[in-house]
XYZ file of C-alpha atoms in Angstrom:
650
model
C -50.031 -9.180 8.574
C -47.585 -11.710 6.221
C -45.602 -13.213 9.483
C -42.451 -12.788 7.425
C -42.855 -8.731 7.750
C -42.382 -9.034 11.965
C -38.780 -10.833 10.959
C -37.767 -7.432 9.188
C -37.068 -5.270 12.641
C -33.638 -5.038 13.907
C -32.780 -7.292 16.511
C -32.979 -6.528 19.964
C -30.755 -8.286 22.773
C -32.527 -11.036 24.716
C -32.192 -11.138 28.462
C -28.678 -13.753 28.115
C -27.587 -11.401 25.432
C -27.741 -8.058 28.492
C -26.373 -10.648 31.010
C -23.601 -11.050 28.764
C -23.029 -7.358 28.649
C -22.042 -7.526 32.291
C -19.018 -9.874 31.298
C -17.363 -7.604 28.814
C -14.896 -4.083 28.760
C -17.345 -1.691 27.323
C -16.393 0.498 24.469
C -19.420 2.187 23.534
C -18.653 5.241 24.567
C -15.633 5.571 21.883
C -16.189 6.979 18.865
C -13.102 5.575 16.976
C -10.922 2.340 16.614
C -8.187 4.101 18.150
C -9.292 5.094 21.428
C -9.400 1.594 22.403
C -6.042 1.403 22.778
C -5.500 3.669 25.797
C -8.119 1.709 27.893
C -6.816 -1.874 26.668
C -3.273 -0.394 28.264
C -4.709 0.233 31.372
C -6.715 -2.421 32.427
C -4.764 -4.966 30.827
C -0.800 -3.127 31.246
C 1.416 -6.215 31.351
C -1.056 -9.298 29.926
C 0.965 -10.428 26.505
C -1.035 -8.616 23.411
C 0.573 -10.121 20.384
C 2.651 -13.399 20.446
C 4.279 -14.696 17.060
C 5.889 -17.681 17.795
C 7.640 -18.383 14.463
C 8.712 -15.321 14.032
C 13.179 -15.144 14.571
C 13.380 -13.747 17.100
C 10.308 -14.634 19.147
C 8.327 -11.768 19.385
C 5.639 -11.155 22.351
C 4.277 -7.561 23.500
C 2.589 -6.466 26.281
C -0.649 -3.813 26.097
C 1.840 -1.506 27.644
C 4.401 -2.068 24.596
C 1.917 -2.508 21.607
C 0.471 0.766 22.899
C 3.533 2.563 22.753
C 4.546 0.854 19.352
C 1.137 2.498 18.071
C 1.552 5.757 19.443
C 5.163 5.731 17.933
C 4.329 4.634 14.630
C 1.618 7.004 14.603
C 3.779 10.170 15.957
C 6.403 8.967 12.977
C 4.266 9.456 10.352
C 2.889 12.325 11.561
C 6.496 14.055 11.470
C 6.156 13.201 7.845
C 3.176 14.919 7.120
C 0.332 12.371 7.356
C -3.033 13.202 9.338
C -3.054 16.790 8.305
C -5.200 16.652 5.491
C -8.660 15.598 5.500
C -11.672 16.134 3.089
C -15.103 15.903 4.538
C -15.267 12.369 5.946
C -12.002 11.177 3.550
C -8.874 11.703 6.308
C -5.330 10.677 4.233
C -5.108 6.982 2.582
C -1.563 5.434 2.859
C -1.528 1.482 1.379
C -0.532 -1.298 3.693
C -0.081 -3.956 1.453
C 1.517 -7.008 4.023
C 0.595 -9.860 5.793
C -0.087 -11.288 9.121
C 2.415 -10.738 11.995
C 2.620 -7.925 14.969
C 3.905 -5.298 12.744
C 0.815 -5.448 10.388
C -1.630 -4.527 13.668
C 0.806 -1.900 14.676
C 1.217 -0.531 11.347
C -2.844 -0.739 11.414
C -3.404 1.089 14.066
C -0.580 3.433 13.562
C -2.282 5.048 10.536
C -5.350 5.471 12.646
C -4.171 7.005 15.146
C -1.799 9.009 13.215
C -5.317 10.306 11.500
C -5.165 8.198 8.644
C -6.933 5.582 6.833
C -5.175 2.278 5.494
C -6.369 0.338 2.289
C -5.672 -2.752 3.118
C -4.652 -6.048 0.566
C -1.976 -9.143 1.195
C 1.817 -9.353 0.094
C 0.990 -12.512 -2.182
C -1.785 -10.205 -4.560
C -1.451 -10.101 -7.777
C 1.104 -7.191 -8.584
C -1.401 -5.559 -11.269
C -4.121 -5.941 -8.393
C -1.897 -3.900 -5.673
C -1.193 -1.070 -8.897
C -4.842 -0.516 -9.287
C -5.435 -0.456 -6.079
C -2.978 2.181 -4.970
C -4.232 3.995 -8.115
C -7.662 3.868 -7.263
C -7.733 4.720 -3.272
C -5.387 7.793 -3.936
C -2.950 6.054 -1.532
C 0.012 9.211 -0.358
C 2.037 6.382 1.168
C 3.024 2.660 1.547
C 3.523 0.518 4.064
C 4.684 -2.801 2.104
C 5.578 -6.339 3.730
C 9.168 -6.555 2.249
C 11.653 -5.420 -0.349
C 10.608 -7.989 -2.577
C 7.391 -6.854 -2.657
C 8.710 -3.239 -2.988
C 10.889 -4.708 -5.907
C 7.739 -6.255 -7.930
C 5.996 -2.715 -7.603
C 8.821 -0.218 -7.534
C 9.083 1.106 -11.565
C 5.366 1.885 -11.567
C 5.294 3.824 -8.438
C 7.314 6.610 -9.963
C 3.763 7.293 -12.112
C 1.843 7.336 -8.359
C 1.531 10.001 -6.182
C 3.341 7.702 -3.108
C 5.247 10.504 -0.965
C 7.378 7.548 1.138
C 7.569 4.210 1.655
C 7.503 1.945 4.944
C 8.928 -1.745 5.011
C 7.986 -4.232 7.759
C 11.014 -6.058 7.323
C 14.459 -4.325 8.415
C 15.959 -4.500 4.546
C 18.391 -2.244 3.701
C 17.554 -1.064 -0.041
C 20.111 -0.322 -2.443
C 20.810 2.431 -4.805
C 16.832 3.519 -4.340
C 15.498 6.410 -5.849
C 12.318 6.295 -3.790
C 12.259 7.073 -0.228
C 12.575 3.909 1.792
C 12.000 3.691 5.614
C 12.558 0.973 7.484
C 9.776 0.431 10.645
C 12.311 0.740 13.107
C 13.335 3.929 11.912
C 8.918 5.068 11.754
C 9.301 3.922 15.350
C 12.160 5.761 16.091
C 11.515 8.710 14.965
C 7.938 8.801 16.693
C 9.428 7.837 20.048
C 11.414 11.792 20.196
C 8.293 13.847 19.303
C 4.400 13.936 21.130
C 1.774 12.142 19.198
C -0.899 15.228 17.868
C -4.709 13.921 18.811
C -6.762 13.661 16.231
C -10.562 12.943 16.881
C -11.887 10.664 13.820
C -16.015 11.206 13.474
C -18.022 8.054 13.798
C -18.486 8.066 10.081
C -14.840 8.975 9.312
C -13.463 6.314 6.621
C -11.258 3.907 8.719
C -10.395 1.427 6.173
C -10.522 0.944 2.198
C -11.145 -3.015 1.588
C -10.910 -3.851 -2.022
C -13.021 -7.126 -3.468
C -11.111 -9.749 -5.229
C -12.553 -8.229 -8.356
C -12.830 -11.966 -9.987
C -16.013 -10.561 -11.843
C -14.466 -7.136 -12.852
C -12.217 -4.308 -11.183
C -11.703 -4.366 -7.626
C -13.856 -1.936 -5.449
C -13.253 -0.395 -2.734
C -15.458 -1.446 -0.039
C -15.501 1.766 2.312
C -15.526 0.535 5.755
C -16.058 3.472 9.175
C -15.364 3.452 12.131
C -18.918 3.310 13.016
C -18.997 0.152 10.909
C -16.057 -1.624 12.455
C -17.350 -0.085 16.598
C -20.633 -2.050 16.140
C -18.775 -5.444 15.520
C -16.502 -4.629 18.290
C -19.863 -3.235 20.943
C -21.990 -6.708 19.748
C -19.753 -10.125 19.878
C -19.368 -9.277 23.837
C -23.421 -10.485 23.442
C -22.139 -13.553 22.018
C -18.350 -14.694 23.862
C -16.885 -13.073 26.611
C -13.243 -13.641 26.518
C -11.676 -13.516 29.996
C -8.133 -11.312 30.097
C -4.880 -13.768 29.497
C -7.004 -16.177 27.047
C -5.960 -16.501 23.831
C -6.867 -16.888 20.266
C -4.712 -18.472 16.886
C -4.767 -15.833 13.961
C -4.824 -17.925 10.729
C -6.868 -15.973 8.615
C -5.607 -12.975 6.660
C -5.302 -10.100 9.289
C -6.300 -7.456 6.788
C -9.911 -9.682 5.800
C -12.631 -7.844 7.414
C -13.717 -11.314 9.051
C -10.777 -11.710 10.669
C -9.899 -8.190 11.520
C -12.642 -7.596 13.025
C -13.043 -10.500 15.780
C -9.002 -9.675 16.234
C -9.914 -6.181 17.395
C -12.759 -7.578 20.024
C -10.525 -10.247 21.257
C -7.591 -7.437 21.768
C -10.488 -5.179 23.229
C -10.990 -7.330 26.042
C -7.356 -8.680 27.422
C -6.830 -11.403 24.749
C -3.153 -13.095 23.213
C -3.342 -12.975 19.512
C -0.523 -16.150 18.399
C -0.204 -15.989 14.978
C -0.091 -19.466 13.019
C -0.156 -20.381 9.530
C -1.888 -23.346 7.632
C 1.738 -25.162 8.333
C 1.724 -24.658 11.750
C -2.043 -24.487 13.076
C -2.254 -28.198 14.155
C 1.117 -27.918 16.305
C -0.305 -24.188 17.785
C -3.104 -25.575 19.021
C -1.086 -28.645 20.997
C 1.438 -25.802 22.007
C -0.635 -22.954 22.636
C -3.864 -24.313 24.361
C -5.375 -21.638 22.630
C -9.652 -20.958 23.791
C -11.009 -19.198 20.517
C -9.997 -19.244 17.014
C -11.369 -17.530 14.009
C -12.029 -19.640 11.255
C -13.001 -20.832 7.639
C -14.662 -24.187 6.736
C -11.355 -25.253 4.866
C -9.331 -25.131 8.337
C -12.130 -27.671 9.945
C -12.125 -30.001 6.890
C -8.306 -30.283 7.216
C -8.541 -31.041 11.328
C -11.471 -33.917 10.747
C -9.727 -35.698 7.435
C -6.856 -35.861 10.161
C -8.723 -37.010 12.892
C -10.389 -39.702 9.746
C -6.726 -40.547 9.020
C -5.762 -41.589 12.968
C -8.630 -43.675 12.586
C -7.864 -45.630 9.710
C -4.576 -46.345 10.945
C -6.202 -48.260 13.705
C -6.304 -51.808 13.409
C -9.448 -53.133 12.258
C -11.575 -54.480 15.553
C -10.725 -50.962 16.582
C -11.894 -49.055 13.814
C -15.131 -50.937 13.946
C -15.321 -49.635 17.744
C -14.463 -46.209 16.528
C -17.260 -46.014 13.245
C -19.944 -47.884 15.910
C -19.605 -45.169 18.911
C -19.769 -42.452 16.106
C -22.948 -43.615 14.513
C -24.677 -43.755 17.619
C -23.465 -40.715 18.690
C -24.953 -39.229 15.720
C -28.350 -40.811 16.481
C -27.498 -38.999 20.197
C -26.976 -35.701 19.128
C -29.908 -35.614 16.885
C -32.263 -36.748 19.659
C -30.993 -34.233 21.933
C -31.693 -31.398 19.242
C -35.246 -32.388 18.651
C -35.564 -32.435 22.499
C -33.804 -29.140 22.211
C -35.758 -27.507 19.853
C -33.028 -26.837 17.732
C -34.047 -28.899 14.284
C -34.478 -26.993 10.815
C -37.933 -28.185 10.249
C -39.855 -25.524 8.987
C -43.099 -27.236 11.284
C -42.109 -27.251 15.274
C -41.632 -30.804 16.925
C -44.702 -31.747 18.714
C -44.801 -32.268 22.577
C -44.663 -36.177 21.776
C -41.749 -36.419 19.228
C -40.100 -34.178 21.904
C -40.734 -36.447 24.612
C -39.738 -39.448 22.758
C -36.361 -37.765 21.442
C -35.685 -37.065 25.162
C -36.505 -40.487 26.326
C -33.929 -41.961 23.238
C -30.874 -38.975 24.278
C -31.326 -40.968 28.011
C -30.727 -44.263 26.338
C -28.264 -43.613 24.111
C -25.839 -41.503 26.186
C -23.961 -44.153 27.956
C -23.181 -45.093 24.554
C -22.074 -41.553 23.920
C -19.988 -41.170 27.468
C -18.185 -44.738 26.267
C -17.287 -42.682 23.253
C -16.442 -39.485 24.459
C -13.947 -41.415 27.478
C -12.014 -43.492 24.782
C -12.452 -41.330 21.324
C -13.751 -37.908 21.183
C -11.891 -36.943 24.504
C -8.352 -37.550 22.386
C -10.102 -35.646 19.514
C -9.916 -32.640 21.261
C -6.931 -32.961 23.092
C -5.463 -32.479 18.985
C -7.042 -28.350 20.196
C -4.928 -28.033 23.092
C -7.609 -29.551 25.066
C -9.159 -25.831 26.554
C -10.446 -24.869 23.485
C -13.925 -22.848 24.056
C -15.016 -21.661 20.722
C -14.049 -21.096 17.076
C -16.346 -19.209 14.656
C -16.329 -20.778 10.991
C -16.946 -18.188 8.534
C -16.667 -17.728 4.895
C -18.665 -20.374 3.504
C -21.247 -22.403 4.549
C -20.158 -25.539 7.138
C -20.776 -29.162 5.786
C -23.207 -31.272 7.532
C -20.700 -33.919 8.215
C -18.615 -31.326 9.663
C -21.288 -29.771 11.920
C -22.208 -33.318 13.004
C -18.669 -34.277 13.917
C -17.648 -31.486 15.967
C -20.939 -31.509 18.234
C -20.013 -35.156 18.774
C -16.581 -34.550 19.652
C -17.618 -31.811 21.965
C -15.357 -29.374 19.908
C -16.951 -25.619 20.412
C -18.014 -24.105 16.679
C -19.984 -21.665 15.863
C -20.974 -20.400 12.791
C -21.471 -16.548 11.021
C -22.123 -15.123 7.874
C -21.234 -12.138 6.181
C -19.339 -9.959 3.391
C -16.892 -7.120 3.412
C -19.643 -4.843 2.604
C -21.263 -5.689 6.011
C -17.889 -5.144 8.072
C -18.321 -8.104 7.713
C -20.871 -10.008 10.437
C -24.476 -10.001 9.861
C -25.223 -12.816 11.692
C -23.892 -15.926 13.850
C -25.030 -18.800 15.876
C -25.172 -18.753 19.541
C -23.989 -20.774 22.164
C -27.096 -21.518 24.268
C -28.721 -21.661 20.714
C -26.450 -23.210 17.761
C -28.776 -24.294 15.463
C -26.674 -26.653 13.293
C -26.789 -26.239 9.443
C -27.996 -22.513 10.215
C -26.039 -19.409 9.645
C -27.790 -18.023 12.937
C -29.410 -15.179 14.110
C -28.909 -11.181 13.093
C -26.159 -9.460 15.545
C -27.747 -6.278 17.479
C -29.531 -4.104 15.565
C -28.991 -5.621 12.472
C -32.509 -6.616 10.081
C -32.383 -9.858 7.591
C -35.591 -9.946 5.142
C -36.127 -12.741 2.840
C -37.006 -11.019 -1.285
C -38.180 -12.581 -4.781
C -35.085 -11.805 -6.897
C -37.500 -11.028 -9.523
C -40.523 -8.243 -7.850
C -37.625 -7.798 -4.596
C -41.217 -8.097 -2.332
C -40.555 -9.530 0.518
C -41.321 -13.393 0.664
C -42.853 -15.708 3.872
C -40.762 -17.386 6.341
C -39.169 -20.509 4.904
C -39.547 -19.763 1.439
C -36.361 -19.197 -0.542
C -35.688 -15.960 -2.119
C -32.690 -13.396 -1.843
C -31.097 -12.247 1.316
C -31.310 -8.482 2.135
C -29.476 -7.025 4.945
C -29.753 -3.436 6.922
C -28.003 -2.132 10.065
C -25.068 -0.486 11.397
C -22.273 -2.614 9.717
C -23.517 -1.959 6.468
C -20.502 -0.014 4.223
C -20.845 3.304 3.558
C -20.741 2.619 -0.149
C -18.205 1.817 -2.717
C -15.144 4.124 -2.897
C -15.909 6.880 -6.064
C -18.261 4.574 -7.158
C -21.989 5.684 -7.078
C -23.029 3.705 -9.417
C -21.887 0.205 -7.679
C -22.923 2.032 -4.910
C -26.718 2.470 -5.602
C -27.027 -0.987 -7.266
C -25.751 -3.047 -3.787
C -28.129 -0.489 -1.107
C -31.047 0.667 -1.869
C -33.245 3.699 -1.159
C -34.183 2.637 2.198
C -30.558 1.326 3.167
C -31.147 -2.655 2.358
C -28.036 -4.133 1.012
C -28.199 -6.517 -1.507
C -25.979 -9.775 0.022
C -26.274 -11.842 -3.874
C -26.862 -14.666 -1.352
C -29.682 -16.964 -2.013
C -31.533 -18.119 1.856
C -34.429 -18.703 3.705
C -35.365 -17.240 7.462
C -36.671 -19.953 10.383
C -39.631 -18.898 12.172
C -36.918 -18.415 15.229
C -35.274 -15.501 12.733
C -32.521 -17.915 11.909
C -31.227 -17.982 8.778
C -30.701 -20.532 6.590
C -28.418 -20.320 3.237
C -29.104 -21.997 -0.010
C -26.601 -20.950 -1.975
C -25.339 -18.004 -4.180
C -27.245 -16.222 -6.598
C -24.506 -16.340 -9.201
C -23.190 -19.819 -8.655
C -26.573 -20.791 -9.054
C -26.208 -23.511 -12.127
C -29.369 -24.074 -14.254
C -29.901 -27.599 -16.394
C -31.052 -27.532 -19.579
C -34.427 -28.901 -17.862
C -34.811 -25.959 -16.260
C -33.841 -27.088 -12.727
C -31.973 -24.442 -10.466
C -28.910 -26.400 -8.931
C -27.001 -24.613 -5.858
C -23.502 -26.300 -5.936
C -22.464 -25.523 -2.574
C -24.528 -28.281 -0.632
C -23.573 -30.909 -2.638
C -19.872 -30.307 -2.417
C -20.006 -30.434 0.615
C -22.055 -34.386 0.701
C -19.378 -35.145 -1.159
C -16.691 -34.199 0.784
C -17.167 -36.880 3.121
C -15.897 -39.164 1.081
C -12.300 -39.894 2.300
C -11.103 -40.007 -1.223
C -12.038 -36.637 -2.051
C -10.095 -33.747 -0.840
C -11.635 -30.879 -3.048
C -14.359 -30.569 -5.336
C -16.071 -28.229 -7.731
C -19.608 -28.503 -9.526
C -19.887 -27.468 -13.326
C -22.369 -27.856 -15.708
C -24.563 -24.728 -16.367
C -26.433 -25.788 -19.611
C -25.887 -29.101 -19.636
C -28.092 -32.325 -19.107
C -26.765 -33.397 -16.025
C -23.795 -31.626 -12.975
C -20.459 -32.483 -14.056
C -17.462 -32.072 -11.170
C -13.769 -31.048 -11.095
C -12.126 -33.392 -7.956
C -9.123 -33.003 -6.381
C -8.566 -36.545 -4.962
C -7.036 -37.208 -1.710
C -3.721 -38.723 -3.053
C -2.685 -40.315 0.267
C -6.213 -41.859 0.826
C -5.918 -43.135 -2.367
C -2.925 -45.010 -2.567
C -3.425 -46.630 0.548
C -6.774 -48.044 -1.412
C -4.894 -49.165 -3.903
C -2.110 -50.875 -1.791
C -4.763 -53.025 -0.040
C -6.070 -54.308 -3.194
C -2.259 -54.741 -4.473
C 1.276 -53.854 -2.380
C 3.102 -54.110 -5.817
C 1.817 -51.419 -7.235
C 3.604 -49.014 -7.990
C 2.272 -45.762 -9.424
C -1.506 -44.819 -9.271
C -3.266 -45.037 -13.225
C -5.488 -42.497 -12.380
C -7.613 -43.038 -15.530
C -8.306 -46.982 -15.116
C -11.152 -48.120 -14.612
C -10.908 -49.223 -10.801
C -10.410 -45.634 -10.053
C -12.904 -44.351 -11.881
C -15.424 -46.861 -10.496
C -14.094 -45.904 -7.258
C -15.013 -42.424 -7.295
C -18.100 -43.095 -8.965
C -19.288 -44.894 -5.979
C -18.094 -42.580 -3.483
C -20.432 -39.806 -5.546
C -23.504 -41.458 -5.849
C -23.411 -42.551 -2.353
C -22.671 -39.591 -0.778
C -24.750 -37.275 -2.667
C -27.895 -39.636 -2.399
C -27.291 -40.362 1.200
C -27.750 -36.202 1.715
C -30.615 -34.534 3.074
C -33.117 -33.595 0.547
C -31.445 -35.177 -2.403
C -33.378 -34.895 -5.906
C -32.427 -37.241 -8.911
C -31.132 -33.653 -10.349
C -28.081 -33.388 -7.856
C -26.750 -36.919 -9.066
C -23.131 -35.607 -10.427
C -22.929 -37.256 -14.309
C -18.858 -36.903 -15.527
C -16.152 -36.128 -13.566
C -12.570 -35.464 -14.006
C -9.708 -36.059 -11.631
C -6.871 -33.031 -11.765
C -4.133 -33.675 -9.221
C -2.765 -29.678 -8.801
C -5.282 -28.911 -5.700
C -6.780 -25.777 -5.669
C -4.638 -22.942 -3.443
C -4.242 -19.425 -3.033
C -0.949 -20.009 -4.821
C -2.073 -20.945 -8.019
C -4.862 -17.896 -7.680
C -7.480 -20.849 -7.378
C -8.596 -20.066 -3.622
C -9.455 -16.329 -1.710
C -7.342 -15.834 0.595
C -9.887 -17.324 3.043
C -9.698 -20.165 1.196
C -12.919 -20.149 -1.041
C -12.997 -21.521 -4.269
C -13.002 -19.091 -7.197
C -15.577 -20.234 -9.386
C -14.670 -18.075 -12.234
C -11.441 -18.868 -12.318
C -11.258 -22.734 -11.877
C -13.489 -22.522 -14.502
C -11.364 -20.399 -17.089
C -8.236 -22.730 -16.306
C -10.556 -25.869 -17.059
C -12.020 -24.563 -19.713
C -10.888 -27.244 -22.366
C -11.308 -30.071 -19.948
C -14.965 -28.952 -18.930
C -16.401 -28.803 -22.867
C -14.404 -32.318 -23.519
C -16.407 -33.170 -20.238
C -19.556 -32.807 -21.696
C -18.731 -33.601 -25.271
């Protein structure tokens, strides 16, 4: 039997995983998103739901009131005609185009339980984008963040069948030939008249999730309940969230990543505070927040500031600081070897595992030095009760992962896509294999294919990642076609993700299929790993790989501006203004590349980054340069550079 084929069953919970169980409000006997609500209000009545603290006023609401804002909301919009229609497995589609705050999960759940489904998408899309996608889902109604966002849209809605439309905000419109309700009104209106059940099936549609479409049109990713109950019924196996914790919501509430681990956090007695990349760093000193869903991006940011503190020390200190982290390092990587929890591909032997114990006992006074005068005010920058965040969205830097298991800062790491609702798998807390994406969630089966023959490959061997189980979408919305080319016959869904599987059925990622740039040697380069060596440099604060046909990897940096000056004011306090084309600066970063990139695990003369260019406009959401969970987009940094990139390689 090929030992890769026993990875390819669906995972089974472990004896911790069925302790955890026991820890958890169990929902599997729902059958839709909506019935959690009514048990959240009992067990939890008076525990504070939802929490904005930016928001003017204040706003905070109980189970008992966030239930009754959903029934209302729901009742509302049933008095105007939504839930009655349904086609098969297709209930009504009404578009809630807005962004994160207390009115968005209301809103949310509203159309649920009203016995809709919403098709979801952020205020700051692309206009065009938010068109097609009303367009495309057959959206009846609109829920939209503002007026101004009503204002960009409103002369091509006219063309759409949109029946009414709902605003967040409490605008009053003027001299609008559309109908315009504001939510108070929804709310009032549902308070005076009994909410109608309405019993969704398992596989009813519960959400329409469109993809950024940066390779084409947007799809619609068609998301069931069934999909979104199995996220909900598994991460009690992984955290169990006691009632009264709470969690910062950063991330886009409508991303299926984010969504998702909101709804189990709410499930069990949770406060959702919802932050923003300007506020995050105060939240978590404010808040004391315990669990926080996250993106690589967000933990970059909190360790170049924790970098920056320590510059500022004076040198004899910084000196302390850089010695107590290096041996730390050589701590935690004894203690995983003694641990068992090391990528090699070939198991530790009893000796090396003896010997890495024997090293953890010698260097941990060294460590408990460093954790009493450093890594203790590291984490007091969290709140200082911070349990657990869970990076997703991109793979975690090793410098990263290395830093926060020093610091003693819980993170845990998934994977996914908003095909696959969207977790597939995640690391564990009793077993967080660093530099791993972790193992499958319940149920769920990860197999290991030649891109080429698709037959499945051994374990450790690089191929494409397949994925099957109950979080898997139910296909593209009125798109068969897109449809049959992501799952095949026998229900595997096709990730695009390049990755290999441990022979403890973790897995490992490589790399994306399509970002995938090949030399004009022949050599297969995966960008991702080295972007993220050379992150560490202090000078760089983003960075993009280029260079498909070409001799050698070219990069696009965005350099750390502040880090930078402060360089150049220690060679020179007079200057003035940073030349960033002379030749001190471009030796500087030179350096900082070749070191970094050589000094990384499994480095190959091929990864060695040839020219470079320095653009000072950093990559953002903004400028339509990052997701909105704050991944690069390839395809368009590289339209933008276009010019610059051939002149690169000239």
């Amino acid at each position: 039997m090929n030992p890769s084929l026993a990875i390819n069953s669906p995972h089974k919970m472990n004896e911790i995983e069925r302790a955890n169980l026991n820890h958890v409000v169990d929902y599997t006997s729902i059958q839709s998103l909506p019935e959690i609500w009514p048990i959240a209000k009992q067990k939890f009545a008076e525990v504070v739901a939802l929490h904005d603290p930016h928001s003017k006023p204040e706003v905070k609401l109980t189970y008992n009131e966030l239930y009754q804002q959903i029934q209302q909301f729901a009742a509302g919009l049933q008095a105007l005609g939504i839930g009655q229609t349904q086609e098969g497995d297709i209930p009504d589609r009404i578009a809630l185009f807005a962004d994160n705050s207390p009115r968005w999960l209301i809103a949310d759940q509203g159309i649920m339980s009203a016995g809709a489904a919403d098709v979801v998408r952020g205020a700051g899309a692309d206009p065009e984008e938010l068109l097609y996608i009303l367009k495309d889902s057959g959206s009846t109604a609109l829920v939209v963040e503002n007026l101004a966002l009503l204002k960009k849209l409103r002369d091509r809605l006219l063309d759409l069948p949109i029946q009414f439309i709902i605003t967040l905000s409490e605008e009053t419109p003027d001299n609008e030939t559309l109908t315009v309700i504001k939510f108070s009104q929804i709310i009032a209106t549902g308070a005076n008249r009994p909410l109608k059940p309405t019993r969704h099936k398992p596989q009813t549609l519960a959400t329409l999730l469109y993809t950024s479409g940066t390779t084409g049109k947007p799809k619609g990713v068609v998301l069931t309940h069934s999909n979104l109950l199995h996220q909900i019924n598994t991460f009690g196996t992984i955290l169990q969230p006691k009632p009264g914790e709470s969690a910062l919501s950063i991330l886009p509430s409508w991303h299926a990543y984010e969504r998702t681990v909101e709804y189990f956090l709410l499930s069990q007695g949770c406060t959702q505070i919802y932050t923003s990349i300007r506020y995050f760093k105060q939240d978590f000193k404010s808040c004391k927040p315990q669990y926080m869903v996250s993106v690589p991006r967000i933990w970059d940011s909190i360790y170049e500031a924790a970098q920056k503190q320590f510059r500022e020390q004076p040198a004899n200190k910084q000196k302390l600081i850089n010695f107590f982290l290096a041996t730390s390092q050589e701590y935690i990587k004894a203690r995983r070897i003694a641990q068992g929890l090391t990528l090699d591909l070939t198991p530790r032997s009893p000796l090396e595992k003896i010997i890495a114990q024997i090293k953890t006992i010698g260097l941990f006074p060294f460590h408990a030095i460093g954790e009493k005068l450093v890594y203790q005010k590291v984490r007091e920058a969290t709140g200082g009760q911070f349990k657990w965040a869970i990076s997703g969205g991109g793979s975690l830097a090793t410098h990263l992962d290395n830093f926060f298991e020093i610091t003693g800062i819980g993170l845990l790491v998934g994977y996914g896509l908003t095909e696959t609702s969207p977790v597939l798998t995640v690391r564990r807390p009793w077993h967080n294999l660093r530099g791993s994406a972790g193992q499958p969630l319940l149920n769920t089966e990860i197999k290991i294919v030649d891109p080429e023959t698709r037959k499945t490959i051994p374990i450790g061997e690089r191929g494409l990642v397949l994925a099957r189980g109950p979080q898997i979408m139910a296909g593209y919305y009125l798109n068969p076609q897109a449809t049959a080319k992501a799952i095949d016959a026998e229900g595997w869904f096709d990730t695009g993700d390049l990755g290999l599987l441990t022979s403890g059925n973790d897995l490992v990622l490589t790399g994306r299929a399509k970002d995938t740039i090949v030399l004009t040697n022949g050599e297969n380069i995966e960008p991702q790993p080295i972007e993220d060596a050379s992150l560490r440099s202090a000078y760089i604060d983003q960075i993009m790989l280029v260079g498909q046909d070409q001799k050698s990897l070219g990069a696009l940096i965005v350099p750390n501006q502040e880090a930078i000056e402060k360089w150049a004011a220690s060679l020179s306090p007079s200057i003035q203004e940073i030349d960033w084309n002379s030749k001190a600066i471009q030796d500087l970063f030179r350096q900082e590349l070749n070191r970094e990139v050589q000094n990384r695990p499994g480095y190959r003369p091929d990864d060695r980054i040839g020219p470079f260019r320095l653009i000072l406009e950093p990559f953002s959401v903004e400028n339509g340069m990052l997701t909105q969970t704050l991944k690069v987009k390839r395809p368009v940094v590289m339209e933008h550079y276009r010019d610059m990139i051939n002149e690169m390689f000239k």
